[in-house]
Amino acid sequence: MDIVYIVVNIVIFLAFAPLFEGIVRKLTAKVQSRQGPPVIQPYYDIIKLLGKENFIVGNWAFTLAPLMSFAAIISVICFVPLGYKANFLTQYADVITIIYLLTLGGVSILLGALSSKNTFAMMGASREMVTMIMVEPVLAMTFFVGAVKVKSLGIDATIFSVMNTGYSWAVVLMMALYLMALQAFVGKQPFDIAEAEQEILEGPFIEYSGPNYALFKYSMMLKQMFYASLFVMVFVPFLYTGVYALDIAIQLCEIALVYVLIALVGATNPRLRIDQAVKYYAVLIVLALSAVGLSVYGI
Amino acid sequence: MNSLDKVLKTLQDKFGAGITGHASPLPTRLFINIKAENVREISNEVVALGGRYLVGIGHDNIARDGNIGMIHTFGFDKDNFIVHLNAAVPGSNPVMPSITPDIPGAGWSEREYQDLLGMKFEGHPKPKRLVVADDWPADIFPMRKEVPYNMVPPAAEDVAYQLDECPEGCSIIPVGPFHTALHEPEHFAVYVDGETIKGCDYRGFMTHRGIEKLCESQVSYNEVPFIAERICGICGSVHATAYSQAVEMAGGIPVPKRAEYIRSLLLEIERLHSHLLWLGVAGHLIGFDTVFMQSWRVRENIMWLSERITGNRKTYGMVIVGGVRRDITPEIGEDILKVCAKVEEEVKIIHKSITGDTALHKRTKGVGYLSKEEAIKWSLVGPVARARGIDIDVRRDHPYAAYSELQFNVPVVDTCDVWGTLVVRLLEIYESISLVRQIIAKMPKGEILTELSEEIPPLKHGISVVEAPRGESVHFVITGEENRPDRWRVRAPTYPNLQAIPAMLLNDQFADFPIIVGSIDPCFSCTDRVEVVNVTSGKKRIMSKSEIEFISRGNR
Amino acid sequence: MWLTSKIKQVLMVIKPGVVTLNYPFEKRPVPENFRGAPYWDHEKCIGCGGCANHCPARTILVRDICQEIRVMVYDGSRCTYCGRCADVCPEKAITMTDRYELATDDRQDLNESMELFMLTCQRCGRCYDMENVNMIDRMDLQGYRYDNIEARTFIRKTTDRFDPEMLKKTADYKRPSKIGE
Ligand code: SF4
Ligand code: SF4
């Protein structure tokens, strides 16, 4: 029966990720005095892309990359304790696995970009790599703050650390840092540097089309939803009712709120340059380290 | 203070035999005939006296006296006059010294006539092709009179432009011909080291429509304004006005006062439109789409207004030789004031919300730096120059239309970067609004059009400069016999500004490329007017079109 | 500073709200002076060719297929909607309509052609002359041109063949006030 939770996880993520993307687009449109596309536009986009011609302009790695990226993010999603219900898979992995899998998603983008040999894709790949190296630590520290608190690297233990042991200064600092890094996690302005449509034309994805691109797009959306849900689960676990379905519904609402924030920040910021972004990330990393330090001392 | 007499006298004293004649049809214009071999020294002297290089005009006179003429024009901004150095070289051997080594702003003008008229400029530092297509036959010069306007020589596939040598250790990023940051097809080869730009070569003129040639061989005087308007989608009225003024100057056609006011009104409305458009595009180029959408929303009011005044949202079609076509009725006058008030209020809101935004500062301050001295050397114009502390504005320096009777400030800042151009443009929006109000208040009654009842005498020269939103547009007209110009030369503001782009890009980040190119508000189609080009070169290895198609279909 | 700017940017939208229209279903009305697609009223047109001579896009073609029948073709695919034709028409036969949704998959939809029955001058064999005081216009009108309707283009003859003597002679030529006089 345990498998049901995993299926529910995957189904909910697959079903809602495009919707949240649609909400972001709609909200951005409203801030820009536009009507905006219908909220379900991202579903249409994916369906449309799936029906389009699939240009392969690289070697086997080019075809493998989107599959790998999609598979990686789906695996991550399996571990997510949606509805505050840890499923049986969590005992076979810890937070390091999640970080690895997320990195794998990033690496597959690199792989696809490099095998396409496009100048813009290369440039996008190098930016993507820098971003990955600089923001993954912030994610890792988020887990470690919890892990130090509960003295375990287990996924459920770490994620529920705040729920179980309450807030501390370290957690509050980490929460602020997570929010500051959120745009970089989800790749929206001001940190959509790797894609930067006006400079390098969607960067790593420039050569992708059709179903391959749809997979990439979908995995990006899933990734965004994962980061948003992680924030909800780790830092704001108040509305815990104990009823599984209700918990999921509440969480989805909270995730939607996080998306509203993402949309508003995204709509009011220009894109940063990679050198400026790196400086910003560096500050984040240092602060995140100090949060872990605080946590070690139990503050 | 300079004066025409003083300039003339200085030149005559210095180069006695080099000066073969002079004329001054208007108190603000001086035509000097010089010997071709002295052109370099004389131009240097004119620049030393305070002249700013405007444009070079080559014209084919072979049918009349066997010569090809080259006219270099210089504006004296402090003293409101324009000096023309008129040199001629025999059509059989059109060689003259280049003035580019001393005046880099002349580089393109000379390259243009190298392509179009087959002239040779000795000592030109970069005598590459500029205008005609790479596969255009080397011995056909399209601007020569014997070449028909609709000639299409057979195309060759595998001829491609040789880009400049890439600096050591850099890789080439091809930007364009089609790229989201460029709204028109142009090709920049950007040499980058990591993300830092180390150089740039430009191959443009891909949207040449042959407008100058067309108008010199097909249509008549009063149809040219409509075609001139289509040189640029944004500053259409500027080109129509500049052309009309040049013809009016050449033919001595009086323009009614009311028409002049209406022309100024249109120019100011166009400036409002253009600056708001630029603000939006600049926002878009740095990935800030909210600024884009909001300033375009405000711009919509202007579009609405121009639709009421002229019958169309853009390409107003109002200006013709001798005046304007439609009058401003009192009701429309009220509409204009209403829209002005609204736009002013909304622009203030946008202004307030973005000037303090540090995220925006990060992307624009210190970006695209070019010092004042460099900017003068490259003869930058318009807001790009005014952001670099150069106090020029043709509306004030060489007043035309109704500007001599209106009061306005010319905002100048000296940050020398993209932020400066943004500030200058925002401030100019307020100036334009105040100008529109003054025009409505002061507009005299009367006629709006002088009918052309006399034939315009041939071979008269007329030049007019008009401050377009991006800088000054220079139009030069030599009248012809067949009720159409014999030579019509357009120099859009992007022409000098674009030449300085490589200098601005140097040592900036590649991510800043779009906004730096965007900061001059480039209008490539204004710059490109003459022939059809097709370039398919991209990287070092140059591919043919079919080859690219082949590999892009996945057959490696 | 940064935060207040952000807040201002978000609040900026509140007053105007959403301004884009649900376009194909909701249309913005055009003003009365709008320059849409021109429309020729064949009842008013006298076939003077003034519009054809002033069209900057050269998209109005005139061809006399026989002594009495003059065909005029307007090819909208090249029209710039400048409204110059409507300005110069002496009979006000052209109106600039308010039509602007002109996209079509058939070029013919944009064309308008008229066959006009012309009376010709017994002396010169031409349809008639304009009482146009504008020298430039008159010169233009009398430079002969050959309009190729099939190819939608015209070939203009240059002054080499143009006789200035004839221009002088026709300078004060008046159109007969009554036909048949
Ligand atoms: S509107 Fe202008 S372009 Fe169109 S037919 Fe009339 S004159 Fe020609
Ligand atoms: S100008 Fe008017 S009357 Fe003359 S041909 Fe054209 S439509 Fe007919």
Tab-separated table of C-alpha atoms in Angstrom, chain B residues 231-447:
chain	number	residue	atom	x	y	z
B	231	ILE	CA	13.016	54.734	-43.943
B	232	CYS	CA	12.272	54.328	-40.292
B	233	GLY	CA	9.206	53.000	-38.600
B	234	ILE	CA	9.699	55.178	-35.566
B	235	CYS	CA	11.075	58.507	-36.684
B	236	GLY	CA	9.163	58.700	-39.941
B	237	SER	CA	8.151	62.319	-39.581
B	238	VAL	CA	11.734	63.257	-38.926
B	239	HIS	CA	12.838	61.938	-42.265
B	240	ALA	CA	9.887	63.409	-44.105
B	241	THR	CA	10.485	66.786	-42.475
B	242	ALA	CA	14.208	66.696	-43.076
B	243	TYR	CA	13.737	65.790	-46.716
B	244	SER	CA	11.088	68.433	-47.227
B	245	GLN	CA	13.217	71.079	-45.590
B	246	ALA	CA	16.150	70.175	-47.760
B	247	VAL	CA	14.044	70.504	-50.896
B	248	GLU	CA	12.525	73.723	-49.609
B	249	MET	CA	15.974	75.110	-48.988
B	250	ALA	CA	17.200	74.066	-52.415
B	251	GLY	CA	14.152	75.391	-54.204
B	252	GLY	CA	13.561	78.427	-52.010
B	253	ILE	CA	10.007	77.364	-51.235
B	254	PRO	CA	8.392	79.312	-48.400
B	255	VAL	CA	6.575	77.320	-45.747
B	256	PRO	CA	3.598	78.800	-43.891
B	257	LYS	CA	4.118	79.449	-40.199
B	258	ARG	CA	1.257	77.251	-39.153
B	259	ALA	CA	2.711	74.349	-41.089
B	260	GLU	CA	6.011	74.802	-39.302
B	261	TYR	CA	4.258	74.623	-35.960
B	262	ILE	CA	2.400	71.507	-36.972
B	263	ARG	CA	5.655	69.938	-38.102
B	264	SER	CA	7.237	70.680	-34.743
B	265	LEU	CA	4.206	69.250	-33.028
B	266	LEU	CA	4.507	66.033	-34.967
B	267	LEU	CA	8.205	65.810	-34.280
B	268	GLU	CA	7.645	66.222	-30.560
B	269	ILE	CA	4.850	63.672	-30.492
B	270	GLU	CA	7.143	61.347	-32.306
B	271	ARG	CA	9.897	61.962	-29.787
B	272	LEU	CA	7.525	61.166	-26.932
B	273	HIS	CA	6.535	58.003	-28.692
B	274	SER	CA	10.071	56.994	-29.449
B	275	HIS	CA	11.465	57.614	-25.982
B	276	LEU	CA	8.697	55.650	-24.334
B	277	LEU	CA	9.272	52.891	-26.802
B	278	TRP	CA	12.977	52.946	-26.060
B	279	LEU	CA	12.404	52.832	-22.345
B	280	GLY	CA	10.330	49.730	-22.825
B	281	VAL	CA	12.806	48.069	-25.124
B	282	ALA	CA	15.650	48.857	-22.767
B	283	GLY	CA	13.699	47.231	-19.966
B	284	HIS	CA	13.109	44.214	-22.118
B	285	LEU	CA	16.759	43.940	-23.072
B	286	ILE	CA	17.844	43.673	-19.474
B	287	GLY	CA	15.080	41.191	-18.800
B	288	PHE	CA	12.800	43.653	-17.031
B	289	ASP	CA	9.551	43.131	-18.843
B	290	THR	CA	7.375	45.079	-16.459
B	291	VAL	CA	9.053	48.318	-17.470
B	292	PHE	CA	8.595	47.236	-21.054
B	293	MET	CA	4.880	46.661	-20.742
B	294	GLN	CA	4.183	49.677	-18.571
B	295	SER	CA	5.984	52.183	-20.726
B	296	TRP	CA	4.366	50.751	-23.807
B	297	ARG	CA	1.034	51.127	-22.111
B	298	VAL	CA	1.741	54.827	-21.662
B	299	ARG	CA	2.976	55.026	-25.229
B	300	GLU	CA	-0.357	53.698	-26.371
B	301	ASN	CA	-1.895	57.063	-25.470
B	302	ILE	CA	0.457	58.738	-27.903
B	303	MET	CA	-0.451	56.249	-30.596
B	304	TRP	CA	-4.104	56.941	-29.961
B	305	LEU	CA	-3.425	60.637	-30.282
B	306	SER	CA	-1.484	60.400	-33.500
B	307	GLU	CA	-4.206	58.271	-34.980
B	308	ARG	CA	-6.587	61.126	-34.321
B	309	ILE	CA	-4.287	63.805	-35.644
B	310	THR	CA	-2.999	62.079	-38.721
B	311	GLY	CA	-5.231	59.095	-39.379
B	312	ASN	CA	-2.653	56.515	-38.534
B	313	ARG	CA	-0.807	55.267	-35.496
B	314	LYS	CA	2.588	55.486	-37.119
B	315	THR	CA	3.904	56.720	-40.465
B	316	TYR	CA	1.915	59.879	-40.057
B	317	GLY	CA	2.076	60.874	-43.701
B	318	MET	CA	1.566	64.492	-42.740
B	319	VAL	CA	4.602	66.287	-44.067
B	320	ILE	CA	5.058	67.092	-47.730
B	321	VAL	CA	7.198	69.595	-49.530
B	322	GLY	CA	5.706	73.009	-48.860
B	323	GLY	CA	3.849	72.272	-45.668
B	324	VAL	CA	1.660	69.683	-44.063
B	325	ARG	CA	-1.449	67.852	-45.204
B	326	ARG	CA	-3.852	68.030	-42.320
B	327	ASP	CA	-4.713	70.828	-39.968
B	328	ILE	CA	-5.016	70.689	-36.210
B	329	THR	CA	-8.610	71.461	-35.319
B	330	PRO	CA	-9.457	72.947	-31.924
B	331	GLU	CA	-11.005	69.661	-30.773
B	332	ILE	CA	-7.838	67.785	-31.590
B	333	GLY	CA	-5.890	70.498	-29.793
B	334	GLU	CA	-7.878	69.715	-26.677
B	335	ASP	CA	-7.254	66.008	-27.122
B	336	ILE	CA	-3.549	66.695	-27.371
B	337	LEU	CA	-3.500	68.623	-24.114
B	338	LYS	CA	-5.504	65.932	-22.382
B	339	VAL	CA	-3.199	63.178	-23.544
B	340	CYS	CA	-0.176	65.266	-22.550
B	341	ALA	CA	-1.461	65.625	-19.032
B	342	LYS	CA	-2.132	61.922	-18.787
B	343	VAL	CA	1.191	60.883	-20.213
B	344	GLU	CA	3.056	63.290	-17.972
B	345	GLU	CA	1.383	61.887	-14.900
B	346	GLU	CA	2.006	58.285	-15.890
B	347	VAL	CA	5.597	58.871	-16.912
B	348	LYS	CA	6.192	60.455	-13.520
B	349	ILE	CA	4.926	57.295	-11.858
B	350	ILE	CA	7.225	55.122	-13.924
B	351	HIS	CA	10.091	57.528	-13.449
B	352	LYS	CA	9.719	57.451	-9.681
B	353	SER	CA	9.448	53.707	-9.547
B	354	ILE	CA	12.568	53.051	-11.553
B	355	THR	CA	15.060	55.770	-10.750
B	356	GLY	CA	15.644	54.480	-7.237
B	357	ASP	CA	15.787	50.842	-8.250
B	358	THR	CA	19.239	49.578	-7.389
B	359	ALA	CA	18.696	46.417	-9.412
B	360	LEU	CA	18.308	48.617	-12.460
B	361	HIS	CA	21.362	50.668	-11.531
B	362	LYS	CA	23.380	47.492	-11.401
B	363	ARG	CA	22.589	46.688	-15.000
B	364	THR	CA	23.012	50.171	-16.423
B	365	LYS	CA	25.498	52.231	-14.414
B	366	GLY	CA	29.025	52.077	-15.739
B	367	VAL	CA	27.909	49.907	-18.611
B	368	GLY	CA	28.871	50.870	-22.151
B	369	TYR	CA	31.315	53.465	-20.963
B	370	LEU	CA	32.702	55.812	-23.557
B	371	SER	CA	34.499	58.951	-22.467
B	372	LYS	CA	33.529	62.392	-23.675
B	373	GLU	CA	36.663	62.735	-25.798
B	374	GLU	CA	36.036	59.411	-27.512
B	375	ALA	CA	32.421	60.364	-28.050
B	376	ILE	CA	33.448	63.606	-29.739
B	377	LYS	CA	35.950	61.745	-31.857
B	378	TRP	CA	33.281	59.352	-33.083
B	379	SER	CA	30.843	62.254	-33.650
B	380	LEU	CA	28.153	60.676	-31.539
B	381	VAL	CA	24.785	62.362	-31.692
B	382	GLY	CA	21.556	62.575	-29.760
B	383	PRO	CA	20.907	61.231	-26.289
B	384	VAL	CA	23.934	58.974	-26.593
B	385	ALA	CA	26.147	62.038	-26.912
B	386	ARG	CA	24.204	64.034	-24.339
B	387	ALA	CA	24.684	61.221	-21.847
B	388	ARG	CA	28.394	61.775	-22.344
B	389	GLY	CA	28.359	65.432	-21.541
B	390	ILE	CA	28.274	66.704	-25.114
B	391	ASP	CA	25.845	69.567	-25.222
B	392	ILE	CA	24.399	69.309	-28.718
B	393	ASP	CA	20.842	69.448	-29.867
B	394	VAL	CA	19.999	70.440	-33.396
B	395	ARG	CA	16.695	71.921	-32.314
B	396	ARG	CA	18.602	74.563	-30.428
B	397	ASP	CA	21.831	74.728	-32.414
B	398	HIS	CA	20.423	74.797	-35.933
B	399	PRO	CA	16.815	75.778	-35.337
B	400	TYR	CA	14.292	74.663	-37.926
B	401	ALA	CA	10.513	74.540	-38.130
B	402	ALA	CA	9.142	76.467	-35.141
B	403	TYR	CA	11.872	75.677	-32.652
B	404	SER	CA	13.431	79.128	-32.681
B	405	GLU	CA	10.230	80.442	-31.087
B	406	LEU	CA	9.905	77.804	-28.385
B	407	GLN	CA	11.646	77.448	-25.047
B	408	PHE	CA	13.133	74.195	-23.934
B	409	ASN	CA	16.066	72.771	-22.037
B	410	VAL	CA	18.526	70.293	-23.379
B	411	PRO	CA	19.211	67.745	-20.650
B	412	VAL	CA	22.865	66.767	-20.494
B	413	VAL	CA	24.434	64.331	-18.045
B	414	ASP	CA	27.995	63.138	-17.858
B	415	THR	CA	27.793	59.584	-16.575
B	416	CYS	CA	28.999	58.367	-19.997
B	417	ASP	CA	27.070	55.102	-19.710
B	418	VAL	CA	23.740	53.473	-20.446
B	419	TRP	CA	22.174	54.899	-17.311
B	420	GLY	CA	22.941	58.374	-18.636
B	421	THR	CA	21.076	57.735	-21.850
B	422	LEU	CA	18.123	56.517	-19.821
B	423	VAL	CA	18.082	59.645	-17.689
B	424	VAL	CA	18.473	61.928	-20.696
B	425	ARG	CA	15.606	60.262	-22.480
B	426	LEU	CA	13.330	60.412	-19.463
B	427	LEU	CA	14.038	64.107	-18.996
B	428	GLU	CA	13.468	64.754	-22.673
B	429	ILE	CA	10.015	63.264	-22.351
B	430	TYR	CA	9.097	66.084	-19.960
B	431	GLU	CA	10.676	68.654	-22.266
B	432	SER	CA	8.685	67.311	-25.184
B	433	ILE	CA	5.471	67.521	-23.240
B	434	SER	CA	6.158	71.128	-22.393
B	435	LEU	CA	7.028	71.815	-26.025
B	436	VAL	CA	3.764	70.318	-27.217
B	437	ARG	CA	1.889	72.564	-24.797
B	438	GLN	CA	3.742	75.635	-26.015
B	439	ILE	CA	3.071	74.735	-29.624
B	440	ILE	CA	-0.649	74.377	-29.007
B	441	ALA	CA	-0.698	77.681	-27.172
B	442	LYS	CA	1.316	79.634	-29.726
B	443	MET	CA	0.170	78.141	-32.987
B	444	PRO	CA	-0.660	80.930	-35.457
B	445	LYS	CA	-3.622	80.836	-37.804
B	446	GLY	CA	-3.263	80.552	-41.521
B	447	GLU	CA	-2.428	78.337	-44.434
